[in-house]
């Protein structure tokens, strides 16, 4: 097994997929918030452009019912002015959940329009 790993190319994360009952609306929210245009659409799937070459794309899959229970995936967004990003998110339909601090590091937990959690912190 060790030899196989040495000769195989390293896997890369191509997409971060989010199930959505309204994939169009949710992809528009994230497209505007992150300033990333839609790169591709195919049937029930929408991909945003990657933020830089080789980085994962944020993608959305249309589903019939929302994911129940505790969220197992979220995004951490860093920004030079996190309060500005949070206000922008809220203007687009996000909802503030709670703030946290560890030492002098602060982050806000927020939910997108479908209740998917993401965090906003300073760079």
mmCIF file of C-alpha atoms in Angstrom:
data_model
loop_
_atom_site.group_PDB
_atom_site.id
_atom_site.type_symbol
_atom_site.label_atom_id
_atom_site.label_comp_id
_atom_site.label_asym_id
_atom_site.label_seq_id
_atom_site.Cartn_x
_atom_site.Cartn_y
_atom_site.Cartn_z
ATOM 1 C CA UNK A 1 0.000 0.000 0.000
ATOM 2 C CA UNK A 2 2.823 2.405 0.854
ATOM 3 C CA UNK A 3 4.418 1.984 -2.613
ATOM 4 C CA UNK A 4 1.102 2.643 -4.336
ATOM 5 C CA UNK A 5 0.712 5.955 -2.482
ATOM 6 C CA UNK A 6 4.238 7.049 -3.422
ATOM 7 C CA UNK A 7 3.597 6.595 -7.162
ATOM 8 C CA UNK A 8 -0.024 7.810 -7.364
ATOM 9 C CA UNK A 9 -0.860 11.482 -7.838
ATOM 10 C CA UNK A 10 -2.262 13.151 -4.760
ATOM 11 C CA UNK A 11 -6.073 13.539 -4.781
ATOM 12 C CA UNK A 12 -7.427 17.073 -4.859
ATOM 13 C CA UNK A 13 -10.682 18.464 -3.582
ATOM 14 C CA UNK A 14 -12.553 19.461 -6.721
ATOM 15 C CA UNK A 15 -15.855 20.672 -5.249
ATOM 16 C CA UNK A 16 -17.523 21.348 -1.974
ATOM 17 C CA UNK A 17 -21.064 20.153 -2.641
ATOM 18 C CA UNK A 18 -24.085 21.517 -0.845
ATOM 19 C CA UNK A 19 -27.519 19.896 -1.096
ATOM 20 C CA UNK A 20 -30.206 22.530 -1.624
ATOM 21 C CA UNK A 21 -33.984 22.473 -2.064
ATOM 22 C CA UNK A 22 -33.564 25.589 -4.261
ATOM 23 C CA UNK A 23 -30.128 25.192 -5.838
ATOM 24 C CA UNK A 24 -30.616 28.248 -8.057
ATOM 25 C CA UNK A 25 -31.406 30.580 -5.157
ATOM 26 C CA UNK A 26 -28.674 29.204 -2.933
ATOM 27 C CA UNK A 27 -26.020 29.310 -5.663
ATOM 28 C CA UNK A 28 -26.983 32.940 -6.355
ATOM 29 C CA UNK A 29 -26.577 33.810 -2.639
ATOM 30 C CA UNK A 30 -23.077 32.306 -2.504
ATOM 31 C CA UNK A 31 -22.118 33.694 -5.925
ATOM 32 C CA UNK A 32 -22.883 37.253 -4.827
ATOM 33 C CA UNK A 33 -21.415 36.870 -1.319
ATOM 34 C CA UNK A 34 -18.123 35.371 -2.554
ATOM 35 C CA UNK A 35 -18.036 37.358 -5.812
ATOM 36 C CA UNK A 36 -17.668 34.142 -7.825
ATOM 37 C CA UNK A 37 -19.717 33.758 -11.005
ATOM 38 C CA UNK A 38 -21.441 30.543 -12.001
ATOM 39 C CA UNK A 39 -18.974 28.390 -13.944
ATOM 40 C CA UNK A 40 -21.294 25.575 -15.055
ATOM 41 C CA UNK A 41 -24.825 24.198 -14.815
ATOM 42 C CA UNK A 42 -25.877 20.651 -15.589
ATOM 43 C CA UNK A 43 -29.366 19.357 -14.847
ATOM 44 C CA UNK A 44 -29.664 19.527 -11.037
ATOM 45 C CA UNK A 45 -26.107 20.813 -10.448
ATOM 46 C CA UNK A 46 -24.552 24.297 -10.384
ATOM 47 C CA UNK A 47 -20.822 25.036 -9.931
ATOM 48 C CA UNK A 48 -19.275 28.398 -9.078
ATOM 49 C CA UNK A 49 -15.886 29.397 -10.458
ATOM 50 C CA UNK A 50 -12.955 28.451 -8.260
ATOM 51 C CA UNK A 51 -11.515 31.377 -6.311
ATOM 52 C CA UNK A 52 -8.037 30.573 -7.678
ATOM 53 C CA UNK A 53 -6.534 27.926 -9.963
ATOM 54 C CA UNK A 54 -6.410 24.534 -8.278
ATOM 55 C CA UNK A 55 -8.790 25.442 -5.447
ATOM 56 C CA UNK A 56 -12.121 23.662 -4.880
ATOM 57 C CA UNK A 57 -15.287 24.902 -6.501
ATOM 58 C CA UNK A 58 -18.385 25.485 -4.426
ATOM 59 C CA UNK A 59 -21.220 23.472 -5.972
ATOM 60 C CA UNK A 60 -24.927 22.911 -5.361
ATOM 61 C CA UNK A 61 -27.066 19.831 -5.934
ATOM 62 C CA UNK A 62 -30.840 20.113 -6.133
ATOM 63 C CA UNK A 63 -32.569 17.813 -3.608
ATOM 64 C CA UNK A 64 -36.234 17.240 -2.802
ATOM 65 C CA UNK A 65 -35.979 17.752 0.974
ATOM 66 C CA UNK A 66 -33.478 19.624 3.155
ATOM 67 C CA UNK A 67 -30.800 17.724 5.050
ATOM 68 C CA UNK A 68 -32.070 17.019 8.572
ATOM 69 C CA UNK A 69 -30.087 17.061 11.794
ATOM 70 C CA UNK A 70 -26.756 18.604 12.668
ATOM 71 C CA UNK A 71 -24.818 19.969 9.718
ATOM 72 C CA UNK A 72 -21.709 17.937 8.951
ATOM 73 C CA UNK A 73 -20.117 20.467 6.599
ATOM 74 C CA UNK A 74 -19.577 24.180 6.850
ATOM 75 C CA UNK A 75 -17.317 26.814 5.404
ATOM 76 C CA UNK A 76 -14.965 29.106 7.277
ATOM 77 C CA UNK A 77 -14.714 32.446 5.505
ATOM 78 C CA UNK A 78 -11.883 34.836 6.364
ATOM 79 C CA UNK A 79 -11.956 38.489 5.393
ATOM 80 C CA UNK A 80 -9.907 41.611 6.281
ATOM 81 C CA UNK A 81 -13.149 43.208 7.527
ATOM 82 C CA UNK A 82 -15.343 40.403 8.905
ATOM 83 C CA UNK A 83 -18.093 42.772 10.085
ATOM 84 C CA UNK A 84 -18.461 44.053 6.518
ATOM 85 C CA UNK A 85 -18.747 40.504 5.187
ATOM 86 C CA UNK A 86 -21.285 39.589 7.865
ATOM 87 C CA UNK A 87 -23.473 42.626 7.022
ATOM 88 C CA UNK A 88 -23.260 41.733 3.345
ATOM 89 C CA UNK A 89 -24.281 38.136 4.082
ATOM 90 C CA UNK A 90 -27.216 39.309 6.194
ATOM 91 C CA UNK A 91 -28.363 41.653 3.402
ATOM 92 C CA UNK A 92 -28.422 38.614 1.118
ATOM 93 C CA UNK A 93 -30.575 36.607 3.533
ATOM 94 C CA UNK A 94 -28.091 35.113 6.015
ATOM 95 C CA UNK A 95 -28.885 34.966 9.727
ATOM 96 C CA UNK A 96 -26.424 35.504 12.591
ATOM 97 C CA UNK A 97 -26.441 32.561 15.042
ATOM 98 C CA UNK A 98 -23.733 33.292 17.629
ATOM 99 C CA UNK A 99 -20.253 34.680 18.140
ATOM 100 C CA UNK A 100 -17.255 32.872 19.632
ATOM 101 C CA UNK A 101 -13.853 33.877 20.973
ATOM 102 C CA UNK A 102 -10.666 31.978 21.659
ATOM 103 C CA UNK A 103 -8.158 34.428 23.069
ATOM 104 C CA UNK A 104 -8.154 37.400 20.706
ATOM 105 C CA UNK A 105 -9.564 35.375 17.774
ATOM 106 C CA UNK A 106 -13.265 36.012 17.148
ATOM 107 C CA UNK A 107 -15.627 34.381 14.688
ATOM 108 C CA UNK A 108 -19.350 34.582 13.998
ATOM 109 C CA UNK A 109 -21.492 31.566 13.200
ATOM 110 C CA UNK A 110 -24.014 32.450 10.525
ATOM 111 C CA UNK A 111 -26.606 30.567 8.468
ATOM 112 C CA UNK A 112 -27.257 30.941 4.758
ATOM 113 C CA UNK A 113 -30.885 31.244 3.538
ATOM 114 C CA UNK A 114 -31.429 27.465 3.874
ATOM 115 C CA UNK A 115 -29.915 27.172 7.361
ATOM 116 C CA UNK A 116 -26.472 25.868 6.353
ATOM 117 C CA UNK A 117 -23.947 27.181 8.865
ATOM 118 C CA UNK A 118 -20.776 29.039 7.957
ATOM 119 C CA UNK A 119 -18.300 31.037 10.001
ATOM 120 C CA UNK A 120 -16.875 34.490 9.378
ATOM 121 C CA UNK A 121 -13.556 35.585 10.907
ATOM 122 C CA UNK A 122 -10.714 38.014 10.267
ATOM 123 C CA UNK A 123 -7.811 37.048 8.014
#
